[in-house]
Each structure stands twice: as C-alpha cells, then as structure tokens.
Short mmCIF file of C-alpha atoms and ligand atoms in Angstrom, two decimals:
data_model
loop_
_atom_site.label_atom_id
_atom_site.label_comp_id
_atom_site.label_asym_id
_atom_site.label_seq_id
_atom_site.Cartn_x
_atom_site.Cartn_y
_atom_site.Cartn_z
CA UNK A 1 -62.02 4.23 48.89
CA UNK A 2 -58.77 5.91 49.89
CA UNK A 3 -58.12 8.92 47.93
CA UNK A 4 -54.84 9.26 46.52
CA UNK A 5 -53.59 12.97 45.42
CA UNK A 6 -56.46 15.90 44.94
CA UNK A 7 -56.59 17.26 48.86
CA UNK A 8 -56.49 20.76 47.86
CA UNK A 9 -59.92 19.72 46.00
CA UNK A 10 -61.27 17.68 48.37
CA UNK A 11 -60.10 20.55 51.12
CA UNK A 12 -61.88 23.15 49.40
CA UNK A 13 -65.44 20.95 49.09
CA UNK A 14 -64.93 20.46 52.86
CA UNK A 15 -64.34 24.39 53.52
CA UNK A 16 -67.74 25.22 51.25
CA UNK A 17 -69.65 22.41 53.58
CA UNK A 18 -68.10 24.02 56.90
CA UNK A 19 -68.83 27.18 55.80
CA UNK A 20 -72.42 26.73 54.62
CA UNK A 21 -71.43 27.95 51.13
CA UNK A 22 -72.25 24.66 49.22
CA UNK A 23 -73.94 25.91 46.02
CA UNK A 24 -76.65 24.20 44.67
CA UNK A 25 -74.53 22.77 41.45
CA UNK A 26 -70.67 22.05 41.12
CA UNK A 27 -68.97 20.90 38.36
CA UNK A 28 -65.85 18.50 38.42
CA UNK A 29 -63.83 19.00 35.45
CA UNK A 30 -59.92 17.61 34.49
CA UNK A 31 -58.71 15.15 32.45
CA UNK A 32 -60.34 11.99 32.45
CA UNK A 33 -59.27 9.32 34.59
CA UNK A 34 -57.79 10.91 37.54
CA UNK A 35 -60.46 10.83 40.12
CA UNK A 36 -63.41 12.91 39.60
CA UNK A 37 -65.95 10.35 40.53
CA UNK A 38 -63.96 8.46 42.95
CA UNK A 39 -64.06 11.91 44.96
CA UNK A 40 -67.84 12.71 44.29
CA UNK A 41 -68.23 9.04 45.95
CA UNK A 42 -65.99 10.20 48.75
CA UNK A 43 -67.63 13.60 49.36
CA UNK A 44 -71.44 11.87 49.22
CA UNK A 45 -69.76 9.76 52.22
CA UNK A 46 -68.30 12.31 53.57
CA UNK A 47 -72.02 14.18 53.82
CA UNK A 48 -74.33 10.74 54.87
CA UNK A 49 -71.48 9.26 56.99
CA UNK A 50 -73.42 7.75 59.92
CA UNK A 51 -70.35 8.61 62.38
CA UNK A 52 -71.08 12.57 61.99
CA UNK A 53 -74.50 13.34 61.42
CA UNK A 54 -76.31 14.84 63.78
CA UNK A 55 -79.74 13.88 64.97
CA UNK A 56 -82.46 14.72 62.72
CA UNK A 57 -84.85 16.40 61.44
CA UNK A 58 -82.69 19.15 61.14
CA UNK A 59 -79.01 18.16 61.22
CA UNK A 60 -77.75 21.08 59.43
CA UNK A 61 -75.36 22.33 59.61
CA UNK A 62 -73.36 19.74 57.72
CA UNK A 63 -70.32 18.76 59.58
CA UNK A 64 -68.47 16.98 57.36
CA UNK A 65 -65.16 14.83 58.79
CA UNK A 66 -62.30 14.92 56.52
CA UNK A 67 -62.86 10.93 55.93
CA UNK A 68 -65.52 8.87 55.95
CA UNK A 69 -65.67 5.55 58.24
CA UNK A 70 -66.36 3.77 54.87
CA UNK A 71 -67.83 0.90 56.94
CA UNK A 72 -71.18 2.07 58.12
CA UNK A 73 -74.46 1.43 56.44
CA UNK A 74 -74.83 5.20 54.59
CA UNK A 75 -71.00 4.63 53.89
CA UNK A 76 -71.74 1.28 51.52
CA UNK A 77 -74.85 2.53 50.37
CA UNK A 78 -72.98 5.11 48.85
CA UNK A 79 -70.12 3.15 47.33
CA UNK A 80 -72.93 0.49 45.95
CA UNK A 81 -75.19 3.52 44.82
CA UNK A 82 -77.54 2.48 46.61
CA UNK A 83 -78.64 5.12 48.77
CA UNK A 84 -81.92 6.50 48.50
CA UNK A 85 -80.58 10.17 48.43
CA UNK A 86 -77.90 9.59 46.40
CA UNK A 87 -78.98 9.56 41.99
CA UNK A 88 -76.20 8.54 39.95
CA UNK A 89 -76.38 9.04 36.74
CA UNK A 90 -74.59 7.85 33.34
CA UNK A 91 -74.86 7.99 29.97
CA UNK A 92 -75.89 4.87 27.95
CA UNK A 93 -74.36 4.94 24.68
CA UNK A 94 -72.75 8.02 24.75
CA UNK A 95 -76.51 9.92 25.86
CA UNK A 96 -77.95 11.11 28.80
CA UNK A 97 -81.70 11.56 27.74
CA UNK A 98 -84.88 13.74 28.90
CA UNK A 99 -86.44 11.42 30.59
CA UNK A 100 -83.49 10.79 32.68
CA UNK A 101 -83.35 13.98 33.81
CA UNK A 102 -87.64 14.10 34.17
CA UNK A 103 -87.12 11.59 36.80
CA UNK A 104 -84.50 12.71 38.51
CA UNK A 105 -86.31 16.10 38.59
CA UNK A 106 -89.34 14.64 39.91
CA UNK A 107 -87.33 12.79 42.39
CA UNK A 108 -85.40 15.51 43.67
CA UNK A 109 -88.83 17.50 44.30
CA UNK A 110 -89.20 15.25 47.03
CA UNK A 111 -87.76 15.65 50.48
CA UNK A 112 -84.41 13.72 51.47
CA UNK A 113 -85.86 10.19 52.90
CA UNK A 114 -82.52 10.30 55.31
CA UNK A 115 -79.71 12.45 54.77
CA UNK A 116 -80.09 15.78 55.23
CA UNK A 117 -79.94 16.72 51.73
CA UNK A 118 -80.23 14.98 48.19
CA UNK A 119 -77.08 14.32 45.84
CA UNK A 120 -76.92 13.84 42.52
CA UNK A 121 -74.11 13.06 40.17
CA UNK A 122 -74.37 13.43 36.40
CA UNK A 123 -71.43 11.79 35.40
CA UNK A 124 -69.65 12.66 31.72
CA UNK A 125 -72.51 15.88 31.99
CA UNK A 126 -71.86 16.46 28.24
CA UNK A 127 -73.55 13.59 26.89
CA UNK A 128 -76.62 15.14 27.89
CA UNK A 129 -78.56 16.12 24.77
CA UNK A 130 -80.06 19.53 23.62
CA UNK A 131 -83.15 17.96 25.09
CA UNK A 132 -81.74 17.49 28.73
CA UNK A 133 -79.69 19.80 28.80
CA UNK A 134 -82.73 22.50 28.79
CA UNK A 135 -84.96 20.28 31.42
CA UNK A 136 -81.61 20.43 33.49
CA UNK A 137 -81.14 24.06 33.34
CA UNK A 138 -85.18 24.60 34.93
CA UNK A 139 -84.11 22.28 37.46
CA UNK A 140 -80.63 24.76 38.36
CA UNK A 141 -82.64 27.61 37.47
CA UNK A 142 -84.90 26.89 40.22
CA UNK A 143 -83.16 24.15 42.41
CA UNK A 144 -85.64 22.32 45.35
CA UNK A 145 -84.53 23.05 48.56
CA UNK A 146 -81.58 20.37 50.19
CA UNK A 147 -80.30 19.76 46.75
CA UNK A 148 -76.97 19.10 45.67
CA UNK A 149 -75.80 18.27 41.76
CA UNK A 150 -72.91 17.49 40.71
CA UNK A 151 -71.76 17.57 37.22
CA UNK A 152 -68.67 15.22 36.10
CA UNK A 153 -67.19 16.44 32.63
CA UNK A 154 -63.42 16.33 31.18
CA UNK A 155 -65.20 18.29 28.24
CA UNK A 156 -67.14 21.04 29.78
CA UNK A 157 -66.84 22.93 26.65
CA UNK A 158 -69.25 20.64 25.36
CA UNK A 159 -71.73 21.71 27.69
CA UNK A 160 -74.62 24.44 27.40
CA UNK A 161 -72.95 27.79 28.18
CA UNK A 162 -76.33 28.70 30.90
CA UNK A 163 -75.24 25.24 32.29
CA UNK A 164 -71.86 26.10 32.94
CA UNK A 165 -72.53 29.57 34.02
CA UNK A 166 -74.53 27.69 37.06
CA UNK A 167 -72.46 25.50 38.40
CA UNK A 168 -69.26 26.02 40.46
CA UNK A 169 -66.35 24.69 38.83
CA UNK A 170 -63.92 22.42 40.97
CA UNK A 171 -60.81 21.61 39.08
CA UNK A 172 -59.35 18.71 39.25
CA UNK A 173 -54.91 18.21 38.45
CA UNK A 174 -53.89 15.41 36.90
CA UNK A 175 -51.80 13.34 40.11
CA UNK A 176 -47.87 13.22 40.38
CA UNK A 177 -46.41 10.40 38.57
CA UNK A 178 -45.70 8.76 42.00
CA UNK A 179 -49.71 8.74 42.84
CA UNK A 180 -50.49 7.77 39.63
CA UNK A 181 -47.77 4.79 40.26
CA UNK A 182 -49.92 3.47 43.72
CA UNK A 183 -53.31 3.60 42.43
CA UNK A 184 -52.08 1.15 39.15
CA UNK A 185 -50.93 -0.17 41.76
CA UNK A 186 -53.45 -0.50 44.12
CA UNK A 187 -55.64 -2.04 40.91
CA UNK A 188 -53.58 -4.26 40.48
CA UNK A 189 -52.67 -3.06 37.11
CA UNK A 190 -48.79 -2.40 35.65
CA UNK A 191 -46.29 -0.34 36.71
CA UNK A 192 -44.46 0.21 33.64
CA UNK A 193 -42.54 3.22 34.50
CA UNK A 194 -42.66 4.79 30.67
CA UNK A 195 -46.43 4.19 30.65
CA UNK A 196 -46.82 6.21 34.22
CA UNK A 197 -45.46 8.88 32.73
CA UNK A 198 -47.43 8.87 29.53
CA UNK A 199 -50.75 8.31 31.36
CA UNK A 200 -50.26 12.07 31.85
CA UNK A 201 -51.16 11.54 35.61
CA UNK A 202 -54.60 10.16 34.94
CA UNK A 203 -54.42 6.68 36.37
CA UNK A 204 -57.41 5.05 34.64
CA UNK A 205 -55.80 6.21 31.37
CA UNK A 206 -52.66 4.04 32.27
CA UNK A 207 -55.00 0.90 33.83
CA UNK A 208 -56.65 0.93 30.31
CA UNK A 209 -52.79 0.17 28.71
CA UNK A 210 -51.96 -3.25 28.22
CA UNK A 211 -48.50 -4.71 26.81
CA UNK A 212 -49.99 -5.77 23.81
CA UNK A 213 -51.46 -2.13 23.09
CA UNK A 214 -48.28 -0.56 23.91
CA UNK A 215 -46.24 -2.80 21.71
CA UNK A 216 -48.69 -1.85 18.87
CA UNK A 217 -48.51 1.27 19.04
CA UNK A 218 -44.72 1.77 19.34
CA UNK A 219 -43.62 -1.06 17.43
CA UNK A 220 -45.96 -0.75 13.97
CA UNK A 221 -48.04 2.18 14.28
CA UNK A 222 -45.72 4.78 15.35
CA UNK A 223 -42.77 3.98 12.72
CA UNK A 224 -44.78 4.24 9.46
CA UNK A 225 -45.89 7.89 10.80
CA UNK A 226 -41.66 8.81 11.53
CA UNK A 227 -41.13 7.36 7.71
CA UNK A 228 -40.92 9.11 4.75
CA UNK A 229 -42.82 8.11 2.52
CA UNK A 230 -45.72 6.94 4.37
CA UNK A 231 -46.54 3.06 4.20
CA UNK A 232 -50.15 3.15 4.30
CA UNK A 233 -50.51 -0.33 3.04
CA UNK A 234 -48.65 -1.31 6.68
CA UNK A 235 -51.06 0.61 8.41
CA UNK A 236 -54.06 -1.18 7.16
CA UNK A 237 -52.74 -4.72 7.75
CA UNK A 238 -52.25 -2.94 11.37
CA UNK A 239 -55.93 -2.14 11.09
CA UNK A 240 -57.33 -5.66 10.24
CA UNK A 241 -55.54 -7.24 12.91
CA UNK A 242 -56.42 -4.90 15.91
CA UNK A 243 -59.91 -4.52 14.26
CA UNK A 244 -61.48 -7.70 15.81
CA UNK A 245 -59.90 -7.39 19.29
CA UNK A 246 -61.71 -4.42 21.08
CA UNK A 247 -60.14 -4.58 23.96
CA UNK A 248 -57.44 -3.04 22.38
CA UNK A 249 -59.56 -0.20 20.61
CA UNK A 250 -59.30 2.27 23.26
CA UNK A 251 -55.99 1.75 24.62
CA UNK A 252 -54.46 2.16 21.09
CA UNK A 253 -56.29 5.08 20.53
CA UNK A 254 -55.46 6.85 24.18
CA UNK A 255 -51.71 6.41 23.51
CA UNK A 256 -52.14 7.80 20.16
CA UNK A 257 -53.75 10.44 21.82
CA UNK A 258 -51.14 10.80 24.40
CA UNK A 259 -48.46 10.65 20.94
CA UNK A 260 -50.22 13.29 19.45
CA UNK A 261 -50.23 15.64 22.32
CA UNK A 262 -46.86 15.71 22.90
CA UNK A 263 -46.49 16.65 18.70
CA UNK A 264 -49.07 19.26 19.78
CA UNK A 265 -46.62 20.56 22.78
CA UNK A 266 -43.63 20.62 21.15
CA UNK A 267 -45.38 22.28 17.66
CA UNK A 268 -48.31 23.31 17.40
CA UNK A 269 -49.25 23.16 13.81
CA UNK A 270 -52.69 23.13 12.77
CA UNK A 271 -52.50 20.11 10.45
CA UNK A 272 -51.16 18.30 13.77
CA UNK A 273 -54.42 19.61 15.94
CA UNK A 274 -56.79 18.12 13.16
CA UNK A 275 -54.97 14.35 13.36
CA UNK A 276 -55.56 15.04 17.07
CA UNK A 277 -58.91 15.97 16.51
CA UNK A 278 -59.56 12.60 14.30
CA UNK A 279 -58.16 10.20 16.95
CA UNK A 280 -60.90 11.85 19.39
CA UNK A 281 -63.50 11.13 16.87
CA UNK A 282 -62.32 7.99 16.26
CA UNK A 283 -62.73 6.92 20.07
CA UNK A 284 -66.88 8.52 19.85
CA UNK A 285 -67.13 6.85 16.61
CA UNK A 286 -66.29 3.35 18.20
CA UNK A 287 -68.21 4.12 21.35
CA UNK A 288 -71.08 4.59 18.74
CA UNK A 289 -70.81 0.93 17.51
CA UNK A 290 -68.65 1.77 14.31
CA UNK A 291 -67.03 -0.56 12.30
CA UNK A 292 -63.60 -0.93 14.07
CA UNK A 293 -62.37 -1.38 10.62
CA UNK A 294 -62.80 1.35 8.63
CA UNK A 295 -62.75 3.63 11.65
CA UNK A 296 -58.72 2.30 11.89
CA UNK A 297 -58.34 2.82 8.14
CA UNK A 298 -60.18 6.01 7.63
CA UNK A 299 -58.58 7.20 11.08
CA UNK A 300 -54.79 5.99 9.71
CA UNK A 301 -55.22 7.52 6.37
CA UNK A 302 -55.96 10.64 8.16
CA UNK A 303 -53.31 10.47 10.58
CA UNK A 304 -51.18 10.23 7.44
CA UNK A 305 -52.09 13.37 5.71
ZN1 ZN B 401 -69.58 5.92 57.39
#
C-alpha cells in the first residue's frame, strides 16, 4: 500500500503520534477519492507494525516508523481488516445504524487484545443517522482509555455540529495531476490525459471513468445543454439507453458533476448551483435503489431549466 501524494498529512499524523498528542477522534475530510482511507489503512499499520512495537504491556509511547513493513502479520491483518483492534466500519445502503455503533461501543470498552491501543474507522461518517450519531457523541464525549476513531467524510457538513466540534480535522488535497496519473496507473485503469485532469486530482473519481461514459457524456449529453433551444426529447432517448447499464450510472453522473463545477467556477449563478445540487441527488437517489430511469429524465429535465 504505497502512498502516493498526501506526506504533509501523513507527516503531521506521525508528529501527533511522536509527540503523544494523538486526540482521541480525527476526522479525514477532502474530496472523495483521493486517499483518505488508503492512509487511515496506512497509519493503523503504521501504529500495529510488528517491526516497531515495543514489548508489551505497556509499549507506549507509540513510535511510529514513517512506513510500515507491510509484510508482517499486524501489517496484513490490517490491510484484510482483520485485526482484532482494528473496527472498520461502512455504511450499508447509504446508513450507518445504532446498533453499529452499540457494538462498536461495547467493543471498544474492552482493553486492546494486542496493540497498544484500539482503532476505529467510520468510513463516509455522515451516513450515520440522527440515531448514531447521538450514541457516537457519548462514546467521544467520554472516550475509553487507548482509543482511537477516525472519522472518513468528503461531506463533513453533513455531520452533527457536537461531532465535528470533537474531532480533529486532517485535511486531505486533492493529488497533482502527475500522482493522480500513477495511481490509474498503478490500478491498472486509463491514462487518458483529459480525464486526469478532470478527475480533479481524486484518482478513484478518474478509475470510475470508462470510454464509454466519457463518450456519453461529451458526445450526446453535453451538446443538447450548449444548444439553444434545448432538445429534451434527445436527452431522454439518452436516458433509456444508459438506464439499464449501471455501470455507467455513476461515472456519467461524476463527469457531469465535474461539468458542472467548472460552470460553477467560471459563474457562479444560483440557477447553475441548483443543477449542481440535482446531479448530487441524483447519485443518493440511485445509491437508494431508484429507478435509473426517471432519475435520468427527471435529473435531465432539471439540468435543462
Ligand atoms: Zn509490519
């Protein structure tokens, strides 16, 4: 798990480690796609690395190397998420529930069984409901001793303001166009120069672009909205024949977004934010099992408002 771009992040986790200053709750926020969990991963490795910690029972303080071995037993525990100090945590359909968050509480009460403290990740920390999000705050109200969470949200706003206010924030920058390049790389996955730079430097927002998305989106999509007047009729043929293949649902949309953003950048007009807005809504609506087709009408008849 070599970590492309983010040191001054990673850096800074190392410095609060070294320096016995590692609060009881961090948040990662950024854009999506440009690392946030690969780095948790990394800095849970970092922390149960076999190579650097010291004998227990009491190996504090942490002395964490600036890279894990990534070959020792705690080192693929943690990429499998399988170690029993590490909880990882993600939404399923779009939630995070309470009793999630019971268990995890009730887990975390416990001592560490190896490491010398207990990690967990809540990734996309904004799915969790009104519900969790109070049995969360108790827990980072009154954290157990040799605890660690880590909250993973592009869309802290979302988020319970007495959450946020608990939590260190680490930001995260979206990578240089050349990092975003090698990890697409790395995956295996395009390296269409144009679609590097309109990934935004988020690399998993560029993996999730495929030719056929692109070509969609510039070739029939894009053109009725540069037209005067507006072919909706197009757009809806458009709609029924990207409705049945989903693979394509979220790439379409993320360029869209990506389209819409630059509109937003070079004028912002409000009418422009709310067509913004509707593409984001769009993407939760299909996450929520919506019907693709009417989600790509309604969202295209919006778009051409
Ligand atoms: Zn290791």
């Amino acid at each position: 798990m070599h970590i492309l771009g983010h040191t001054k992040t990673l850096s800074h986790l190392k410095q609060l480690v070294q320096s016995s200053q590692l609060p009881h709750a961090l948040l990662f926020t950024g854009p999506t796609g440009i690392g946030k969990k690969l780095v948790a991963h990394h800095f849970v490795q970092t922390l149960f690395c076999e190579k650097q910690t010291t004998s227990p029972p009491h190996p504090s303080p942490l002395t964490p190397h600036s890279s894990p071995c990534e070959n020792c037993k705690n080192c693929l525990r943690v990429a499998n998420r399988q170690h029993p100090d590490l909880f990882w945590i993600e939404p399923e359909k779009d939630l995070i529930k309470i009793d999630t968050i019971r268990n995890l509480k009730n887990s975390l009460a416990l001592k560490p069984y190896e490491a010398p403290l207990k990690i967990a990740i809540i990734v996309d920390a904004h799915c969790l409901n009104i519900a969790a999000s109070n049995a969360l705050l108790k827990t980072l109200e009154e954290p157990p001793p040799d605890t660690v969470l880590i909250l993973i949200s592009s869309t802290p706003h979302q988020l319970l303001k007495t959450i946020l206010s608990r939590c260190q924030k680490i930001y995260f920058s979206p990578l240089s166009a050349e990092e975003t390049r090698e990890v697409v790389r790395q995956k295996g996955g395009k390296i269409d120069p144009t679609l590097i730079l309109q990934s935004g430097g988020q690399p998993g927002l560029a993996l999730s672009f495929s030719e056929e998305a692109c070509e969609i989106v510039k070739d029939k999509i894009l053109p009725v909205f540069d037209a005067q007047p507006k072919d909706l009729l197009t757009l809806f043929s458009v709609a029924e024949e990207i409705a049945p293949e989903e693979e394509l649902h979220k790439p379409i949309l993320n360029l869209l977004l990506i389209r819409w953003k630059e509109k937003i950048l070079a004028n912002p007009l409000a009418g422009e934010v709310k067509k913004f807005d509707a593409i984001e809504q769009a993407l939760r609506r299909l996450d929520h099992y919506a019907n693709p087709l009417l989600t790509f009408e309604n969202l295209f008849l919006n778009l051409c408002l």
